[in-house]
Tab-separated table of C-alpha atoms in Angstrom:
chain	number	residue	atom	x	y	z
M	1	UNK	CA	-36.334	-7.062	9.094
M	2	UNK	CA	-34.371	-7.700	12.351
M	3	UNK	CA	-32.094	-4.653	12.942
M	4	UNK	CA	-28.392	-5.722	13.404
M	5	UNK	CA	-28.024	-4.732	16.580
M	6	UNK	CA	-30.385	-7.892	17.375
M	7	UNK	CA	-28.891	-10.251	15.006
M	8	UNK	CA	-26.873	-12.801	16.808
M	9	UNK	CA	-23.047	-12.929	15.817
M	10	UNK	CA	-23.784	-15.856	13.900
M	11	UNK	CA	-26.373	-14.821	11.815
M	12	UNK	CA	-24.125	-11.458	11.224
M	13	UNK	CA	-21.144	-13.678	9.937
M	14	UNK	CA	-23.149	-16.041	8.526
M	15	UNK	CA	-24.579	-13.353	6.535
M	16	UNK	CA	-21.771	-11.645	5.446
M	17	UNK	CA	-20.106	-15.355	4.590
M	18	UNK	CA	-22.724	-16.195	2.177
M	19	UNK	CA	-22.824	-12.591	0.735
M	20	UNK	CA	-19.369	-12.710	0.059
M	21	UNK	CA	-19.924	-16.049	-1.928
M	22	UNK	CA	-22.814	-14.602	-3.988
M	23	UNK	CA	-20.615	-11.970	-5.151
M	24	UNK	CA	-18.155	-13.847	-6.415
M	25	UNK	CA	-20.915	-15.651	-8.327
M	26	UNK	CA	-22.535	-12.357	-9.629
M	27	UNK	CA	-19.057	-11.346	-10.848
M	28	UNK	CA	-18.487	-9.343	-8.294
M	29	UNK	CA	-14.585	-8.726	-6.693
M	30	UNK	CA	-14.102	-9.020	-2.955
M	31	UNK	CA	-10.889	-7.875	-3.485
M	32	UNK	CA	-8.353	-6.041	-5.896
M	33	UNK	CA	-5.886	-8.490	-6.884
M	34	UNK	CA	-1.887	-7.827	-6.273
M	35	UNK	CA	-0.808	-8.860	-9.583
M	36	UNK	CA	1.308	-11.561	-8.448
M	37	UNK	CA	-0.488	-15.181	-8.934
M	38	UNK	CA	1.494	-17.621	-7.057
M	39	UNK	CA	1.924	-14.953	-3.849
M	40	UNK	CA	-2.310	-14.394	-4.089
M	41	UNK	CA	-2.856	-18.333	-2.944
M	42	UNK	CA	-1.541	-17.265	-0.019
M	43	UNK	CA	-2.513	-13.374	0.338
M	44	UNK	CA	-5.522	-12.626	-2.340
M	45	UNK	CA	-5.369	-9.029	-2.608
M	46	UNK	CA	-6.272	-5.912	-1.428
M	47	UNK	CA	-9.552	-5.781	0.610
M	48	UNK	CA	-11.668	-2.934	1.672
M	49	UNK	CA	-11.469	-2.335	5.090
M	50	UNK	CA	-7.750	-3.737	5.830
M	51	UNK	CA	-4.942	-1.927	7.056
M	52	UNK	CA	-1.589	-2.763	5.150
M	53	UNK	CA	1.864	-1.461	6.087
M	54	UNK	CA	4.946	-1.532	3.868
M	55	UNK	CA	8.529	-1.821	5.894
M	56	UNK	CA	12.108	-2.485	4.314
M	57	UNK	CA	15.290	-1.025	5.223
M	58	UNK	CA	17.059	2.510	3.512
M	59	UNK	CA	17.033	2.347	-0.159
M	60	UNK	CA	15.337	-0.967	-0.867
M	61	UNK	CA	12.225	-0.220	-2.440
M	62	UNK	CA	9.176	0.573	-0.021
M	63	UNK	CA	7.925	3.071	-1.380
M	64	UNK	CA	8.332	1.350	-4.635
M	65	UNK	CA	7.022	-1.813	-3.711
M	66	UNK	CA	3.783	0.242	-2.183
M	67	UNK	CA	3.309	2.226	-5.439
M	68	UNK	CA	3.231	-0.898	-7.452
M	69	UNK	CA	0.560	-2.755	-5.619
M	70	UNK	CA	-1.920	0.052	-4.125
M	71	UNK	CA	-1.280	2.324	-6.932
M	72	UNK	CA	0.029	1.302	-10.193
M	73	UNK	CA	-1.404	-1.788	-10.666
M	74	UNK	CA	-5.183	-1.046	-9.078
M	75	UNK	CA	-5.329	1.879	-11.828
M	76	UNK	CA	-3.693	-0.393	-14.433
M	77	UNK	CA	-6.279	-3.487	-13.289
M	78	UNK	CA	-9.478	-0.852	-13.809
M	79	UNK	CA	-8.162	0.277	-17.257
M	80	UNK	CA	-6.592	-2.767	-18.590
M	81	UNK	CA	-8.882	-5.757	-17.166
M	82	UNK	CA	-12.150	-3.999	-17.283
M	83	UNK	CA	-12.248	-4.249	-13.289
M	84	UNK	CA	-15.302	-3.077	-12.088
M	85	UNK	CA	-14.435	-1.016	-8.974
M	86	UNK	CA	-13.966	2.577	-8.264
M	87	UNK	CA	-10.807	3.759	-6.770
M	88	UNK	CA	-10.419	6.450	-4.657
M	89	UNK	CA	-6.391	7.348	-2.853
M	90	UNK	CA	-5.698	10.016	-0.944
M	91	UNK	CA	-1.693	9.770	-0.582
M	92	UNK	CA	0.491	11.602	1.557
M	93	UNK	CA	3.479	12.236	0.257
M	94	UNK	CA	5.687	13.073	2.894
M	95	UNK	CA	9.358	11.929	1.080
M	96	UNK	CA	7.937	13.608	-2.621
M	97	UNK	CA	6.600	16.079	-4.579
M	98	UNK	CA	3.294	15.669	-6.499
M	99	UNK	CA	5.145	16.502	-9.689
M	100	UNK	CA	8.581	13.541	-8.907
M	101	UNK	CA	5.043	11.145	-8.284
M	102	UNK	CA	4.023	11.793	-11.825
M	103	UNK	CA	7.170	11.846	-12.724
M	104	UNK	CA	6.975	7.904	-11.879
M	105	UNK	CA	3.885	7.154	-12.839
M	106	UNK	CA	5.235	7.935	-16.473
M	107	UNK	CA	8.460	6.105	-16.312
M	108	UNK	CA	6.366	3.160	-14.751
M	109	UNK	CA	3.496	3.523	-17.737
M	110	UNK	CA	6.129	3.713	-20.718
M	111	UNK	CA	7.447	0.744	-19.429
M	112	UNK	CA	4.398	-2.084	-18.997
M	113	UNK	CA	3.084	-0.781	-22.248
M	114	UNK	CA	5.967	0.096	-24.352
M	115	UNK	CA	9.154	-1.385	-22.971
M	116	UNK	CA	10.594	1.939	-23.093
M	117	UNK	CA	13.140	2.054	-19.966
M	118	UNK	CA	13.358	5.468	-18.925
M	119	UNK	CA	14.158	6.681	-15.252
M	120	UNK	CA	12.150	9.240	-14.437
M	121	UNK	CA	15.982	11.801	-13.671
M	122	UNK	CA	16.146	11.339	-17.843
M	123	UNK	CA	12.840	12.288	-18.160
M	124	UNK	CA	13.640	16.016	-17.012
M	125	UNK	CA	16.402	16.250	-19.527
M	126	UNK	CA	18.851	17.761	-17.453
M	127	UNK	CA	21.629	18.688	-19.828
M	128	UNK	CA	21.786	18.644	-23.425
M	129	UNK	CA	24.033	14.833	-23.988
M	130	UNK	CA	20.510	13.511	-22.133
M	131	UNK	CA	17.753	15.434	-23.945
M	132	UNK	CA	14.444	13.070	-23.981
M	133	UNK	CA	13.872	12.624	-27.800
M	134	UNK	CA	10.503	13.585	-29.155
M	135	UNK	CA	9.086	10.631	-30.030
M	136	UNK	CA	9.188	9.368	-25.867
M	137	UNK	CA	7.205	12.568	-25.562
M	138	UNK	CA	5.018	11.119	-28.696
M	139	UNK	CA	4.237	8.305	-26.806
M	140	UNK	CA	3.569	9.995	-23.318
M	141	UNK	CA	0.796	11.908	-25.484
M	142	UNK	CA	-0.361	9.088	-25.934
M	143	UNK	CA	-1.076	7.186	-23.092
M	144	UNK	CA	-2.576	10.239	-21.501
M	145	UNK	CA	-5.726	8.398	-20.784
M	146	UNK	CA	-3.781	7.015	-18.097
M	147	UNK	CA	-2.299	9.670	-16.392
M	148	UNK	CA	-5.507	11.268	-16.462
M	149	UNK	CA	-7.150	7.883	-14.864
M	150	UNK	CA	-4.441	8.630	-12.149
M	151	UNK	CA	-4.883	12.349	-11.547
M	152	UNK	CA	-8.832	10.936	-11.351
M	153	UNK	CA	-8.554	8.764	-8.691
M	154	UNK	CA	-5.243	9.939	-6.846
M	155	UNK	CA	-5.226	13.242	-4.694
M	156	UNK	CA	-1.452	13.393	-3.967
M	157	UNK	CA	-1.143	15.522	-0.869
M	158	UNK	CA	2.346	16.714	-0.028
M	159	UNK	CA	1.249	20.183	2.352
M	160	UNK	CA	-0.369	17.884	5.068
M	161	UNK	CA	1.860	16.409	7.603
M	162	UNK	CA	0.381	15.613	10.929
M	163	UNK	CA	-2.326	12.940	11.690
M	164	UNK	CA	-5.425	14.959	12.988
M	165	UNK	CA	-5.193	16.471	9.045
M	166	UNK	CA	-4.760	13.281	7.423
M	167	UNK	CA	-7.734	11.903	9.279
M	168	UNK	CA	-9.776	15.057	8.841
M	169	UNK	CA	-9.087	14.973	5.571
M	170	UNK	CA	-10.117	11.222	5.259
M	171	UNK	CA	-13.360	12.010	7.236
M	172	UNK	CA	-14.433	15.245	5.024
M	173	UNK	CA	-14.354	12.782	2.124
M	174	UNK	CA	-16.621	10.218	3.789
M	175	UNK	CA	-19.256	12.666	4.899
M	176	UNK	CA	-19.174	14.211	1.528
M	177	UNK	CA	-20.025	10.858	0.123
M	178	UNK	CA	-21.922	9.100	2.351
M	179	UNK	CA	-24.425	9.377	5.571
M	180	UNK	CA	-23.292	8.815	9.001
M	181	UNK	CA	-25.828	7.710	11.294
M	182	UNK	CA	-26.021	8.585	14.951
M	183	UNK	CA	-27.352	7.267	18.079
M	184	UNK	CA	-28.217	8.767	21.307
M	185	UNK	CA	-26.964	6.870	24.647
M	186	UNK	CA	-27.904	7.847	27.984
M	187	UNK	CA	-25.361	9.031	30.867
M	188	UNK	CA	-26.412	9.349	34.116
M	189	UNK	CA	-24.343	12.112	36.229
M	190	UNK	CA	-23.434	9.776	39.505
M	191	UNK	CA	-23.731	12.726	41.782
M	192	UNK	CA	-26.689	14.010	41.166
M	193	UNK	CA	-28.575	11.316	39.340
M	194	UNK	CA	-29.404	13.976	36.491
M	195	UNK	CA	-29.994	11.880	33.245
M	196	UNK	CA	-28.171	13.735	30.110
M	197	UNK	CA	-28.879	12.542	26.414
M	198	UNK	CA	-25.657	12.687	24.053
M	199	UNK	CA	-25.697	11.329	20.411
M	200	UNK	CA	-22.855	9.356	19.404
M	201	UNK	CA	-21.521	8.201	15.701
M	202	UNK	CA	-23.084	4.651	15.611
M	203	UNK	CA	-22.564	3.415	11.668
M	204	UNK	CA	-21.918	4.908	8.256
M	205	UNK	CA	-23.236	4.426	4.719
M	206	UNK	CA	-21.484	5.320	2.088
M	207	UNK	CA	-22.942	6.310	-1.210
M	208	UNK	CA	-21.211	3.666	-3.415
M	209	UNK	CA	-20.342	0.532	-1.691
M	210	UNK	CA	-18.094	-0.854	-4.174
M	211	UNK	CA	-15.656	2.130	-3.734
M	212	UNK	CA	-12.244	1.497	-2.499
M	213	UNK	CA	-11.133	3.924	-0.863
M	214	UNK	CA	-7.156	4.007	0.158
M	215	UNK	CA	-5.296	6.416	2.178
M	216	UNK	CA	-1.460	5.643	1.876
M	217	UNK	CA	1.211	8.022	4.086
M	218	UNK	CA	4.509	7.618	3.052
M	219	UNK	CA	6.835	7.168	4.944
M	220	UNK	CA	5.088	7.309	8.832
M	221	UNK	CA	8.293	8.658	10.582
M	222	UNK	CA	8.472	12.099	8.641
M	223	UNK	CA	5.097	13.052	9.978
M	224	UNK	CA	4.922	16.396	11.892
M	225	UNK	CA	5.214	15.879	15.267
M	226	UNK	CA	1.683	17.569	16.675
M	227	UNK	CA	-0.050	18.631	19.802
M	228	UNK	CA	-3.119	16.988	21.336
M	229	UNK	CA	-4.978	18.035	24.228
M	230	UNK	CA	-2.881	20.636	24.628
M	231	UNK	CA	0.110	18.576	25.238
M	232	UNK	CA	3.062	18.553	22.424
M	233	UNK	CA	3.469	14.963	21.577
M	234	UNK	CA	6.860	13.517	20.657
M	235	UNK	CA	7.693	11.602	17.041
M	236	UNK	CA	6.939	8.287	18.406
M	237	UNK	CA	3.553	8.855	20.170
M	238	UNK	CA	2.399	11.242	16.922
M	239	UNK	CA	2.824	8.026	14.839
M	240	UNK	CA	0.691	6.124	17.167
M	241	UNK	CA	-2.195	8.865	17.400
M	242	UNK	CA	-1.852	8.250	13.189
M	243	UNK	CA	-1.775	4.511	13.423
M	244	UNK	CA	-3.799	3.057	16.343
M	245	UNK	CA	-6.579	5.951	16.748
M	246	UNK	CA	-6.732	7.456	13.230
M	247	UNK	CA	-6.251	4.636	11.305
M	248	UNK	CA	-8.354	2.159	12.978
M	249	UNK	CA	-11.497	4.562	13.070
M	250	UNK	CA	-11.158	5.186	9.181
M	251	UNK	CA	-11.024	1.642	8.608
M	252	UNK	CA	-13.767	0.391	11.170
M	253	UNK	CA	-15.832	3.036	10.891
M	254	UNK	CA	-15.912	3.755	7.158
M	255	UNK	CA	-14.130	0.857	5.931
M	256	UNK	CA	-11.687	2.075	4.354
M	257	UNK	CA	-8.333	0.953	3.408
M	258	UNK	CA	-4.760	2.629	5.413
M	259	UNK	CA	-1.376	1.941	4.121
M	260	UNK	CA	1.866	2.998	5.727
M	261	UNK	CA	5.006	3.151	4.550
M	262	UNK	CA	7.518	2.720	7.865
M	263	UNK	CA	11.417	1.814	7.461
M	264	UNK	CA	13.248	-0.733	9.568
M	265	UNK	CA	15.756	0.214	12.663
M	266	UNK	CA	19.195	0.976	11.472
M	267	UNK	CA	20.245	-1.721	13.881
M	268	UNK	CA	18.163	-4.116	12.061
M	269	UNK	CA	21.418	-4.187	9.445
M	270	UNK	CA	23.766	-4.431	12.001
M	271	UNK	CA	26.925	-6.359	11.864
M	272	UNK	CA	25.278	-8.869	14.777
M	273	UNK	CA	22.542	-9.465	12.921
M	274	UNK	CA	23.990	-10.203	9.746
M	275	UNK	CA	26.466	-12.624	11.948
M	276	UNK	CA	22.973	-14.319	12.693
M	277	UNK	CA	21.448	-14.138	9.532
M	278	UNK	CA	18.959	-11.713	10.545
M	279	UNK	CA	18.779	-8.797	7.752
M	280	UNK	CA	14.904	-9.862	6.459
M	281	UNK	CA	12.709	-7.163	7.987
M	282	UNK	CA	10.428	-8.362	11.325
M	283	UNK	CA	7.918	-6.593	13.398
M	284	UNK	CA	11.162	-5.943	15.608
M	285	UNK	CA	13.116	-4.053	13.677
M	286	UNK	CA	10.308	-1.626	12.746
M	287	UNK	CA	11.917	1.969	13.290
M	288	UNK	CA	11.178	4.941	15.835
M	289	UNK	CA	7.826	2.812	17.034
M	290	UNK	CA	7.029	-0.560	16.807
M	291	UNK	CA	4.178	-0.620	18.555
M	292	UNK	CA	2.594	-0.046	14.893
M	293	UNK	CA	2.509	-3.881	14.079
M	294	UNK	CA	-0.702	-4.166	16.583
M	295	UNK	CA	-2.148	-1.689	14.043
M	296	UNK	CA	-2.331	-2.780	10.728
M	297	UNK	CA	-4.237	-5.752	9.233
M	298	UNK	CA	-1.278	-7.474	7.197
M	299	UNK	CA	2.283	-6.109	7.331
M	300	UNK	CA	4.742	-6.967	4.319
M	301	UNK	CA	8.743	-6.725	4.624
M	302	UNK	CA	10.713	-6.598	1.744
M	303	UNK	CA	14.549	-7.211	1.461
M	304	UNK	CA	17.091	-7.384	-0.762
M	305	UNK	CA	19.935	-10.362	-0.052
M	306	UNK	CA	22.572	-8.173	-2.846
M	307	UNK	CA	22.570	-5.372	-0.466
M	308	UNK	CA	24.420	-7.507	1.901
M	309	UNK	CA	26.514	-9.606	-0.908
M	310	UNK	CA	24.671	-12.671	-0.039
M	311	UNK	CA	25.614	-15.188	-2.812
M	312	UNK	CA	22.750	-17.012	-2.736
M	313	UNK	CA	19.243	-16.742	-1.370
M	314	UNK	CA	15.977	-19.318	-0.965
M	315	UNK	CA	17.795	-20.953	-4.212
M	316	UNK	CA	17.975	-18.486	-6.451
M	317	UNK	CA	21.927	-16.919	-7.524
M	318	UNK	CA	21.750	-13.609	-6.208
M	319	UNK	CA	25.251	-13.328	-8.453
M	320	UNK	CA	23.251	-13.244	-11.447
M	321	UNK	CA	20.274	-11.432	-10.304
M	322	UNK	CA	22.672	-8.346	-8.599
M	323	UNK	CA	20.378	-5.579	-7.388
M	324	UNK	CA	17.818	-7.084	-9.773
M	325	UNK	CA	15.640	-8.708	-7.106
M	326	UNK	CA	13.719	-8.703	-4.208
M	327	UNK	CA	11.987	-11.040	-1.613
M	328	UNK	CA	8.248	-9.870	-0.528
M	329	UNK	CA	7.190	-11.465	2.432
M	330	UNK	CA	4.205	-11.488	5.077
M	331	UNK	CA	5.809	-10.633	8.334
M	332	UNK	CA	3.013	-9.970	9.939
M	333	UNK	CA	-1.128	-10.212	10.363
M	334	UNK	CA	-3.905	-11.172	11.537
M	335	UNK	CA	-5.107	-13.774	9.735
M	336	UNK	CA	-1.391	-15.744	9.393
M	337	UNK	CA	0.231	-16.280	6.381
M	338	UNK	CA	3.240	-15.243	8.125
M	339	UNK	CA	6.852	-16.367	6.122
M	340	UNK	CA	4.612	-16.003	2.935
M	341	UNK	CA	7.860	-15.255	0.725
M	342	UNK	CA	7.194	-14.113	-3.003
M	343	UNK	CA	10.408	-13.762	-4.853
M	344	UNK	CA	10.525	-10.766	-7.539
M	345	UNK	CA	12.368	-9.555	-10.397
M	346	UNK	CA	12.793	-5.648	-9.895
M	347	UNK	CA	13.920	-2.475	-11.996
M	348	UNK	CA	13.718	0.413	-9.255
M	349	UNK	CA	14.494	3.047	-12.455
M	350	UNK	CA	10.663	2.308	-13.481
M	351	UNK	CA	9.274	1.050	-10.653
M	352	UNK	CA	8.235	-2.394	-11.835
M	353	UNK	CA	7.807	-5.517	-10.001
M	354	UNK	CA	7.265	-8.865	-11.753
M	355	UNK	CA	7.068	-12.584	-9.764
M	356	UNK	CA	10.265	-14.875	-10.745
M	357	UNK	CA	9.632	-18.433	-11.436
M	358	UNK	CA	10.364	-21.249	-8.375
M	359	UNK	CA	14.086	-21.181	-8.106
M	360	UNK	CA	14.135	-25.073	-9.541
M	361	UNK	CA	13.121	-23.954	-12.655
M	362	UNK	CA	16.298	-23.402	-14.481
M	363	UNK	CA	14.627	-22.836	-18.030
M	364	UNK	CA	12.312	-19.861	-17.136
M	365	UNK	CA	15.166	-18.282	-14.977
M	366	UNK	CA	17.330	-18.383	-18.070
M	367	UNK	CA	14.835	-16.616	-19.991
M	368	UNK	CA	15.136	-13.856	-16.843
M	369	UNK	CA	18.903	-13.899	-16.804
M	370	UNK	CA	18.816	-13.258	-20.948
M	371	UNK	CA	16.498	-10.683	-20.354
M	372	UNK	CA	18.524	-8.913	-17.880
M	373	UNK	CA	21.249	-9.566	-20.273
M	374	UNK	CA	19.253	-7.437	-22.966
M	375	UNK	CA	18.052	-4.608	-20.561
M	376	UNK	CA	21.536	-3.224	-19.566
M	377	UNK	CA	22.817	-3.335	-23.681
């Protein structure tokens, strides 16, 4: 067989074209599916090798949003749907504990499979008026096939805060499951002529192809500043070393999967701007370094008109909805799709996203409103 060094770049994309189509066939997933049907025309899912970055302003739901597509509903799509993938996520949890994570993942669980709307403050039964009763702990029990599904395939990682440990930590993992193939490449000293031999990384394997394997740091600016080269480098250059060197080389060279979490400027919700109706998140308004939009594959924004007591937004009565809703859209990427806007119904107290119905159609948004209605009883 030719080697692929000497395949022509159309035989290599060719290639990879048609195997991509035979997969499908074979019942085989080129991606993991977000969940949300009308907003996966546009935006499919979540591929292997794709960088993804999460940005919203204070207090909107970033994090949220990012545990509900790379985390919840991955695990819940494996368990649920019989999805044939393995999962691994290595998350950084820079803004929480490993414990408040859990603490989510079981509000977020009792809800999709119970209805039972508990936050997960009320699950710690501060004070005696707000004891959890015994049969939500009943029912905990009993879903612990999923939590254990989580602690499975999640490492939550709250003691490592600078890049060059994130990425080590990344790279341990894919030399502990795979092989990485090297190269040697001549370099010829120009002074004296002398001819030295070094061996370079030239392509990994891994073990189990079908493994997606995410790393997710939340949120990029509280990352530990960190030296390099001996020089100390400053808040905005340490996210960079994370984002454009890091980053990239886990996701070209290992194909992996990076998500960050970054939050919008403070000026981004600035009186001017809302003068101009500018409050949606852009690639401008990215806080402490915005040079990270070059770095990731697809970036998603997502905003919430109540914040601002904004009547109305893209049709939908933002009167009715209060801080019941969001709007998810593609600010950003490579491959367009940009103003991709996916409008969602949200309840931050158990992290759950769900896609609303086109604003035009008045009977299914009645059914929403009545079941809003029912929810705060």
């Amino acid at each position: 067989l030719m080697s692929e060094e000497k395949k022509s770049l159309f035989s290599r994309v060719y290639e990879n074209i048609v195997d991509r189509r035979e997969r499908l066939l074979s019942g085989k997933i080129n991606c993991i599916p977000w969940g949300l049907p009308r907003f996966e025309e546009d935006h499919p899912g979540l591929e292997q090798g794709k960088n993804v970055l999460f940005t919203a302003n204070s207090k909107v739901g970033k994090t949220q949003i990012c545990d509900f597509l790379v985390l919840f509903n991955p695990i819940k799509k494996i368990i649920d749907d019989n999805l044939d993938v393995r999962l691994k996520i290595f998350y950084f949890t820079l803004e929480m504990t490993a414990k408040q994570k859990m603490l989510s993942a079981f509000s977020h669980i009792l809800y999709i499979k119970e209805g039972i709307r508990v936050a997960p403050k009320d699950l710690r039964s501060t004070k005696e008026s707000n004891l959890l009763p015994q049969e939500t702990l009943d029912i905990i029990k009993k879903y612990e096939p999923y939590f254990n599904k989580i602690e499975e395939v999640v490492e939550f990682i709250d003691d490592v805060r600078h890049p060059t440990g994130m990425y080590d930590f990344l790279r341990k993992y894919a030399i502990s499951n795979g092989t990485l193939h090297y190269r040697n490449i001549e370099i010829k000293d120009k002074i004296t002529g002398e001819v030295n031999i070094t061996k370079v990384e030239d392509y990994y394997e891994p073990n189990d192809p079908e493994e997606y394997v995410i790393m997710i740091v939340d949120h990029i600016s509280l990352i530990q500043p960190q030296k390099l080269n001996g020089v100390q480098l400053d808040l905005r250059e340490t996210i960079s070393l994370l984002s454009a060197d890091y980053m990239i080389k886990l996701r070209n060279r290992f194909n992996y999967i990076c998500v960050a979490v970054q939050q919008q400027a403070q000026s981004q919700e600035s009186v001017e701007n809302k003068k101009h109706d500018r409050l949606m998140p852009t690639l401008d308004g990215l806080g402490t370094n915005k040079t990270t939009q070059q770095d990731f594959d697809v970036i998603f924004g997502l905003y919430s008109p109540f914040r601002h007591k904004i009547p109305e937004y893209l049709g939908y009565d933002i009167t009715k909805f209060k801080d019941n809703i969001r709007f998810l859209e593609i600010i950003g990427g490579r491959e367009g799709g940009g103003g991709t806007v996916c409008p969602l119904y949200f309840d931050g107290a158990v992290n759950y996203f769900k896609e609303l119905p086109h604003s035009d159609n008045k009977e299914d948004l009645n059914k929403v409103y009545e079941f809003m209605k029912n929810i705060k009883k």
